[in-house]
Tab-separated table of N, CA, C and O in Angstrom:
chain	number	residue	atom	x	y	z
A	1	MET	N	10.320	8.048	5.630
A	1	MET	CA	8.931	8.052	5.249
A	1	MET	C	8.807	7.540	3.824
A	1	MET	O	9.610	7.867	2.967
A	2	LEU	N	7.807	6.724	3.545
A	2	LEU	CA	7.539	6.207	2.211
A	2	LEU	C	6.864	7.306	1.401
A	2	LEU	O	5.852	7.857	1.806
A	3	HIS	N	7.423	7.617	0.260
A	3	HIS	CA	6.825	8.587	-0.655
A	3	HIS	C	6.005	7.812	-1.693
A	3	HIS	O	6.431	6.745	-2.132
A	4	VAL	N	4.880	8.353	-2.098
A	4	VAL	CA	4.007	7.700	-3.070
A	4	VAL	C	3.757	8.684	-4.202
A	4	VAL	O	3.332	9.811	-3.961
A	5	THR	N	4.028	8.251	-5.442
A	5	THR	CA	3.808	9.146	-6.577
A	5	THR	C	2.297	9.297	-6.822
A	5	THR	O	1.490	8.485	-6.355
A	6	GLU	N	1.932	10.331	-7.542
A	6	GLU	CA	0.529	10.584	-7.867
A	6	GLU	C	-0.069	9.407	-8.636
A	6	GLU	O	-1.207	9.021	-8.423
A	7	LYS	N	0.715	8.817	-9.552
A	7	LYS	CA	0.226	7.682	-10.346
A	7	LYS	C	-0.073	6.473	-9.449
A	7	LYS	O	-1.104	5.839	-9.590
A	8	ALA	N	0.825	6.166	-8.527
A	8	ALA	CA	0.613	5.035	-7.617
A	8	ALA	C	-0.577	5.304	-6.703
A	8	ALA	O	-1.400	4.416	-6.475
A	9	LEU	N	-0.702	6.528	-6.203
A	9	LEU	CA	-1.827	6.891	-5.359
A	9	LEU	C	-3.148	6.760	-6.121
A	9	LEU	O	-4.130	6.249	-5.602
A	10	SER	N	-3.135	7.196	-7.366
A	10	SER	CA	-4.330	7.118	-8.201
A	10	SER	C	-4.777	5.675	-8.407
A	10	SER	O	-5.960	5.355	-8.308
A	11	ILE	N	-3.828	4.789	-8.677
A	11	ILE	CA	-4.150	3.373	-8.883
A	11	ILE	C	-4.667	2.739	-7.591
A	11	ILE	O	-5.648	2.000	-7.599
A	12	CYS	N	-4.032	3.035	-6.476
A	12	CYS	CA	-4.493	2.498	-5.176
A	12	CYS	C	-5.902	2.995	-4.863
A	12	CYS	O	-6.767	2.219	-4.441
A	13	SER	N	-6.148	4.263	-5.088
A	13	SER	CA	-7.477	4.841	-4.812
A	13	SER	C	-8.535	4.217	-5.722
A	13	SER	O	-9.631	3.871	-5.268
A	14	ALA	N	-8.218	4.065	-6.996
A	14	ALA	CA	-9.164	3.479	-7.944
A	14	ALA	C	-9.461	2.027	-7.582
A	14	ALA	O	-10.614	1.585	-7.653
A	15	THR	N	-8.448	1.298	-7.164
A	15	THR	CA	-8.635	-0.098	-6.764
A	15	THR	C	-9.538	-0.185	-5.543
A	15	THR	O	-10.459	-1.007	-5.513
A	16	ALA	N	-9.311	0.674	-4.571
A	16	ALA	CA	-10.136	0.663	-3.363
A	16	ALA	C	-11.593	1.003	-3.703
A	16	ALA	O	-12.515	0.346	-3.221
A	17	ARG	N	-11.797	2.008	-4.550
A	17	ARG	CA	-13.180	2.395	-4.939
A	17	ARG	C	-13.863	1.278	-5.696
A	17	ARG	O	-15.042	1.014	-5.513
A	18	GLN	N	-13.140	0.604	-6.572
A	18	GLN	CA	-13.712	-0.455	-7.388
A	18	GLN	C	-14.071	-1.685	-6.563
A	18	GLN	O	-15.123	-2.287	-6.760
A	19	LEU	N	-13.205	-2.063	-5.637
A	19	LEU	CA	-13.399	-3.305	-4.892
A	19	LEU	C	-14.204	-3.125	-3.610
A	19	LEU	O	-14.810	-4.081	-3.140
A	20	ALA	N	-14.225	-1.943	-3.052
A	20	ALA	CA	-14.882	-1.723	-1.762
A	20	ALA	C	-16.365	-2.120	-1.744
A	20	ALA	O	-16.817	-2.700	-0.761
A	21	PRO	N	-17.147	-1.834	-2.777
A	21	PRO	CA	-18.567	-2.202	-2.709
A	21	PRO	C	-18.810	-3.704	-2.593
A	21	PRO	O	-19.838	-4.119	-2.087
A	22	THR	N	-17.860	-4.523	-3.056
A	22	THR	CA	-18.039	-5.963	-3.006
A	22	THR	C	-17.371	-6.583	-1.797
A	22	THR	O	-17.412	-7.799	-1.616
A	23	ALA	N	-16.741	-5.756	-0.981
A	23	ALA	CA	-15.982	-6.266	0.174
A	23	ALA	C	-16.728	-6.007	1.470
A	23	ALA	O	-17.547	-5.108	1.552
A	24	ASP	N	-16.437	-6.802	2.458
A	24	ASP	CA	-16.917	-6.502	3.799
A	24	ASP	C	-15.944	-5.473	4.351
A	24	ASP	O	-15.934	-4.361	3.923
A	25	THR	N	-15.120	-5.869	5.287
A	25	THR	CA	-14.096	-4.982	5.807
A	25	THR	C	-12.765	-5.449	5.262
A	25	THR	O	-12.242	-6.473	5.686
A	26	LYS	N	-12.248	-4.745	4.294
A	26	LYS	CA	-10.960	-5.122	3.695
A	26	LYS	C	-10.063	-3.921	3.669
A	26	LYS	O	-10.496	-2.788	3.848
A	27	CYS	N	-8.778	-4.161	3.428
A	27	CYS	CA	-7.812	-3.076	3.387
A	27	CYS	C	-6.830	-3.313	2.237
A	27	CYS	O	-6.656	-4.429	1.783
A	28	LEU	N	-6.222	-2.229	1.782
A	28	LEU	CA	-5.142	-2.333	0.812
A	28	LEU	C	-3.847	-2.496	1.590
A	28	LEU	O	-3.560	-1.727	2.490
A	29	ARG	N	-3.084	-3.508	1.241
A	29	ARG	CA	-1.838	-3.785	1.947
A	29	ARG	C	-0.677	-3.778	0.961
A	29	ARG	O	-0.744	-4.414	-0.081
A	30	LEU	N	0.378	-3.063	1.294
A	30	LEU	CA	1.596	-3.034	0.497
A	30	LEU	C	2.405	-4.266	0.852
A	30	LEU	O	2.722	-4.500	2.015
A	31	ILE	N	2.742	-5.099	-0.144
A	31	ILE	CA	3.484	-6.332	0.082
A	31	ILE	C	4.765	-6.301	-0.744
A	31	ILE	O	4.721	-6.032	-1.937
A	32	GLU	N	5.891	-6.586	-0.096
A	32	GLU	CA	7.179	-6.621	-0.777
A	32	GLU	C	7.744	-8.026	-0.637
A	32	GLU	O	7.909	-8.543	0.470
A	33	ARG	N	8.005	-8.667	-1.783
A	33	ARG	CA	8.587	-10.014	-1.787
A	33	ARG	C	9.664	-10.086	-2.862
A	33	ARG	O	9.395	-9.772	-4.013
A	34	ASP	N	10.829	-10.504	-2.478
A	34	ASP	CA	11.933	-10.701	-3.437
A	34	ASP	C	12.160	-9.489	-4.332
A	34	ASP	O	12.393	-9.610	-5.526
A	35	GLY	N	12.050	-8.303	-3.749
A	35	GLY	CA	12.303	-7.079	-4.503
A	35	GLY	C	11.122	-6.600	-5.324
A	35	GLY	O	11.190	-5.545	-5.937
A	36	ASN	N	10.040	-7.367	-5.378
A	36	ASN	CA	8.846	-6.954	-6.105
A	36	ASN	C	7.806	-6.438	-5.125
A	36	ASN	O	7.677	-6.950	-4.012
A	37	VAL	N	7.055	-5.441	-5.545
A	37	VAL	CA	6.047	-4.835	-4.682
A	37	VAL	C	4.683	-5.010	-5.330
A	37	VAL	O	4.522	-4.886	-6.536
A	38	SER	N	3.705	-5.344	-4.505
A	38	SER	CA	2.340	-5.430	-4.998
A	38	SER	C	1.397	-4.864	-3.945
A	38	SER	O	1.778	-4.640	-2.801
A	39	ILE	N	0.184	-4.627	-4.363
A	39	ILE	CA	-0.852	-4.149	-3.465
A	39	ILE	C	-1.881	-5.264	-3.382
A	39	ILE	O	-2.353	-5.769	-4.420
A	40	ALA	N	-2.253	-5.655	-2.185
A	40	ALA	CA	-3.259	-6.694	-1.990
A	40	ALA	C	-4.472	-6.077	-1.286
A	40	ALA	O	-4.322	-5.253	-0.395
A	41	PHE	N	-5.648	-6.475	-1.711
A	41	PHE	CA	-6.888	-6.046	-1.088
A	41	PHE	C	-7.362	-7.251	-0.282
A	41	PHE	O	-7.760	-8.261	-0.842
A	42	GLU	N	-7.242	-7.173	1.055
A	42	GLU	CA	-7.484	-8.358	1.871
A	42	GLU	C	-8.132	-8.019	3.189
A	42	GLU	O	-8.259	-6.839	3.548
A	43	GLN	N	-8.488	-9.046	3.934
A	43	GLN	CA	-9.088	-8.870	5.255
A	43	GLN	C	-8.021	-8.378	6.223
A	43	GLN	O	-6.878	-8.805	6.169
A	44	PRO	N	-8.399	-7.443	7.119
A	44	PRO	CA	-7.448	-7.037	8.158
A	44	PRO	C	-7.055	-8.243	9.042
A	44	PRO	O	-7.849	-9.169	9.209
A	45	GLN	N	-5.848	-8.225	9.537
A	45	GLN	CA	-5.368	-9.280	10.419
A	45	GLN	C	-5.373	-8.774	11.853
A	45	GLN	O	-5.410	-7.565	12.101
A	46	GLY	N	-5.333	-9.681	12.810
A	46	GLY	CA	-5.454	-9.347	14.223
A	46	GLY	C	-4.469	-8.308	14.723
A	46	GLY	O	-4.802	-7.494	15.571
A	47	GLN	N	-3.256	-8.292	14.169
A	47	GLN	CA	-2.235	-7.355	14.651
A	47	GLN	C	-2.288	-6.012	13.925
A	47	GLN	O	-1.543	-5.099	14.273
A	48	ASP	N	-3.163	-5.867	12.927
A	48	ASP	CA	-3.246	-4.602	12.167
A	48	ASP	C	-3.743	-3.460	13.030
A	48	ASP	O	-4.601	-3.632	13.888
A	49	GLU	N	-3.176	-2.294	12.797
A	49	GLU	CA	-3.625	-1.071	13.456
A	49	GLU	C	-4.071	-0.100	12.378
A	49	GLU	O	-3.479	-0.043	11.292
A	50	PHE	N	-5.112	0.667	12.680
A	50	PHE	CA	-5.633	1.625	11.722
A	50	PHE	C	-5.590	3.021	12.322
A	50	PHE	O	-5.776	3.198	13.523
A	51	VAL	N	-5.339	3.997	11.462
A	51	VAL	CA	-5.443	5.409	11.843
A	51	VAL	C	-6.491	6.007	10.933
A	51	VAL	O	-6.770	5.469	9.854
A	52	HIS	N	-7.081	7.086	11.347
A	52	HIS	CA	-8.096	7.734	10.522
A	52	HIS	C	-7.543	9.003	9.910
A	52	HIS	O	-6.918	9.811	10.594
A	53	HIS	N	-7.709	9.117	8.596
A	53	HIS	CA	-7.179	10.280	7.874
A	53	HIS	C	-8.189	10.670	6.793
A	53	HIS	O	-8.575	9.839	5.976
A	54	GLY	N	-8.653	11.893	6.830
A	54	GLY	CA	-9.588	12.365	5.810
A	54	GLY	C	-10.874	11.584	5.768
A	54	GLY	O	-11.443	11.384	4.705
A	55	GLY	N	-11.317	11.090	6.918
A	55	GLY	CA	-12.556	10.326	6.966
A	55	GLY	C	-12.405	8.867	6.570
A	55	GLY	O	-13.381	8.112	6.514
A	56	ASN	N	-11.198	8.417	6.283
A	56	ASN	CA	-10.945	7.035	5.894
A	56	ASN	C	-10.103	6.337	6.950
A	56	ASN	O	-9.235	6.940	7.558
A	57	ALA	N	-10.357	5.049	7.135
A	57	ALA	CA	-9.495	4.240	7.988
A	57	ALA	C	-8.310	3.809	7.123
A	57	ALA	O	-8.488	3.274	6.031
A	58	VAL	N	-7.111	4.052	7.613
A	58	VAL	CA	-5.894	3.741	6.863
A	58	VAL	C	-5.083	2.730	7.646
A	58	VAL	O	-4.870	2.894	8.836
A	59	LEU	N	-4.633	1.690	6.963
A	59	LEU	CA	-3.822	0.666	7.591
A	59	LEU	C	-2.458	1.252	7.951
A	59	LEU	O	-1.760	1.793	7.093
A	60	ALA	N	-2.105	1.190	9.225
A	60	ALA	CA	-0.813	1.692	9.674
A	60	ALA	C	0.290	0.719	9.280
A	60	ALA	O	0.108	-0.490	9.354
A	61	ILE	N	1.413	1.249	8.845
A	61	ILE	CA	2.557	0.405	8.474
A	61	ILE	C	3.344	0.101	9.745
A	61	ILE	O	3.706	1.011	10.487
A	62	PRO	N	3.605	-1.182	10.042
A	62	PRO	CA	4.361	-1.536	11.249
A	62	PRO	C	5.716	-0.833	11.298
A	62	PRO	O	6.327	-0.557	10.262
A	63	GLY	N	6.197	-0.551	12.509
A	63	GLY	CA	7.446	0.165	12.709
A	63	GLY	C	8.620	-0.410	11.949
A	63	GLY	O	9.412	0.303	11.374
A	64	MET	N	8.747	-1.738	11.944
A	64	MET	CA	9.868	-2.364	11.245
A	64	MET	C	9.791	-2.066	9.747
A	64	MET	O	10.781	-1.757	9.106
A	65	SER	N	8.584	-2.126	9.165
A	65	SER	CA	8.423	-1.833	7.750
A	65	SER	C	8.654	-0.369	7.447
A	65	SER	O	9.187	-0.020	6.407
A	66	VAL	N	8.247	0.493	8.367
A	66	VAL	CA	8.456	1.935	8.176
A	66	VAL	C	9.928	2.217	7.989
A	66	VAL	O	10.336	2.956	7.091
A	67	ARG	N	10.757	1.621	8.836
A	67	ARG	CA	12.197	1.827	8.723
A	67	ARG	C	12.742	1.282	7.400
A	67	ARG	O	13.575	1.892	6.753
A	68	SER	N	12.238	0.125	6.963
A	68	SER	CA	12.746	-0.461	5.714
A	68	SER	C	12.263	0.324	4.492
A	68	SER	O	12.915	0.305	3.465
A	69	PHE	N	11.127	1.016	4.590
A	69	PHE	CA	10.617	1.800	3.479
A	69	PHE	C	11.053	3.269	3.562
A	69	PHE	O	10.720	4.069	2.695
A	70	SER	N	11.800	3.613	4.599
A	70	SER	CA	12.264	4.977	4.755
A	70	SER	C	13.108	5.367	3.536
A	70	SER	O	13.946	4.594	3.074
A	71	HIS	N	12.876	6.556	3.014
A	71	HIS	CA	13.605	7.085	1.866
A	71	HIS	C	13.372	6.255	0.601
A	71	HIS	O	14.238	6.168	-0.263
A	72	MET	N	12.180	5.640	0.506
A	72	MET	CA	11.791	4.903	-0.693
A	72	MET	C	10.595	5.593	-1.325
A	72	MET	O	9.845	6.301	-0.658
A	73	THR	N	10.420	5.362	-2.622
A	73	THR	CA	9.273	5.906	-3.364
A	73	THR	C	8.518	4.747	-4.007
A	73	THR	O	9.128	3.901	-4.667
A	74	LEU	N	7.205	4.741	-3.814
A	74	LEU	CA	6.338	3.768	-4.468
A	74	LEU	C	5.845	4.394	-5.750
A	74	LEU	O	5.254	5.473	-5.759
A	75	ASP	N	6.120	3.739	-6.882
A	75	ASP	CA	5.709	4.242	-8.182
A	75	ASP	C	5.126	3.084	-8.991
A	75	ASP	O	5.080	1.937	-8.509
A	76	VAL	N	4.702	3.365	-10.201
A	76	VAL	CA	4.110	2.372	-11.091
A	76	VAL	C	4.870	2.379	-12.396
A	76	VAL	O	5.089	3.445	-12.992
A	77	LYS	N	5.272	1.190	-12.860
A	77	LYS	CA	5.951	1.079	-14.162
A	77	LYS	C	4.925	1.196	-15.282
A	77	LYS	O	3.721	1.113	-15.058
A	78	ALA	N	5.414	1.339	-16.499
A	78	ALA	CA	4.541	1.466	-17.668
A	78	ALA	C	3.642	0.243	-17.828
A	78	ALA	O	2.512	0.348	-18.332
A	79	ASP	N	4.113	-0.933	-17.381
A	79	ASP	CA	3.308	-2.157	-17.531
A	79	ASP	C	2.301	-2.336	-16.377
A	79	ASP	O	1.626	-3.349	-16.289
A	80	GLY	N	2.241	-1.360	-15.461
A	80	GLY	CA	1.267	-1.411	-14.376
A	80	GLY	C	1.755	-2.015	-13.085
A	80	GLY	O	1.044	-2.030	-12.087
A	81	ARG	N	3.010	-2.502	-13.067
A	81	ARG	CA	3.548	-3.086	-11.845
A	81	ARG	C	4.053	-1.988	-10.912
A	81	ARG	O	4.625	-1.001	-11.349
A	82	PHE	N	3.840	-2.193	-9.610
A	82	PHE	CA	4.363	-1.262	-8.621
A	82	PHE	C	5.854	-1.510	-8.460
A	82	PHE	O	6.324	-2.621	-8.632
A	83	ILE	N	6.572	-0.452	-8.117
A	83	ILE	CA	8.008	-0.547	-7.911
A	83	ILE	C	8.427	0.369	-6.763
A	83	ILE	O	7.873	1.452	-6.612
A	84	LEU	N	9.355	-0.101	-5.939
A	84	LEU	CA	9.956	0.726	-4.894
A	84	LEU	C	11.339	1.140	-5.367
A	84	LEU	O	12.127	0.308	-5.820
A	85	THR	N	11.629	2.429	-5.274
A	85	THR	CA	12.958	2.918	-5.647
A	85	THR	C	13.508	3.756	-4.507
A	85	THR	O	12.747	4.337	-3.716
A	86	GLN	N	14.826	3.816	-4.420
A	86	GLN	CA	15.503	4.625	-3.408
A	86	GLN	C	15.278	6.091	-3.743
A	86	GLN	O	15.445	6.494	-4.880
A	87	THR	N	14.877	6.909	-2.738
A	87	THR	CA	14.657	8.338	-2.976
A	87	THR	C	15.936	9.101	-2.794
A	87	THR	O	16.720	8.834	-1.961
């Protein structure tokens, strides 16, 4: 299971609140490329699945990604960049 620190959760939540009023239907997506992690606010894609939690639609992480993020923690560095570390 992917663990998310309070700081990373806070930044994701603030980003969603800030951008949501100007968006149609968009989602926050965790993107990992070349060891770097970022959060993208983008349109849902055809293969995306959503679950509902706490009154919010949440983008489900595909099974393959779930396994690769297992025992990882999403955190934020001092410079504001997201980072995945082994838990």
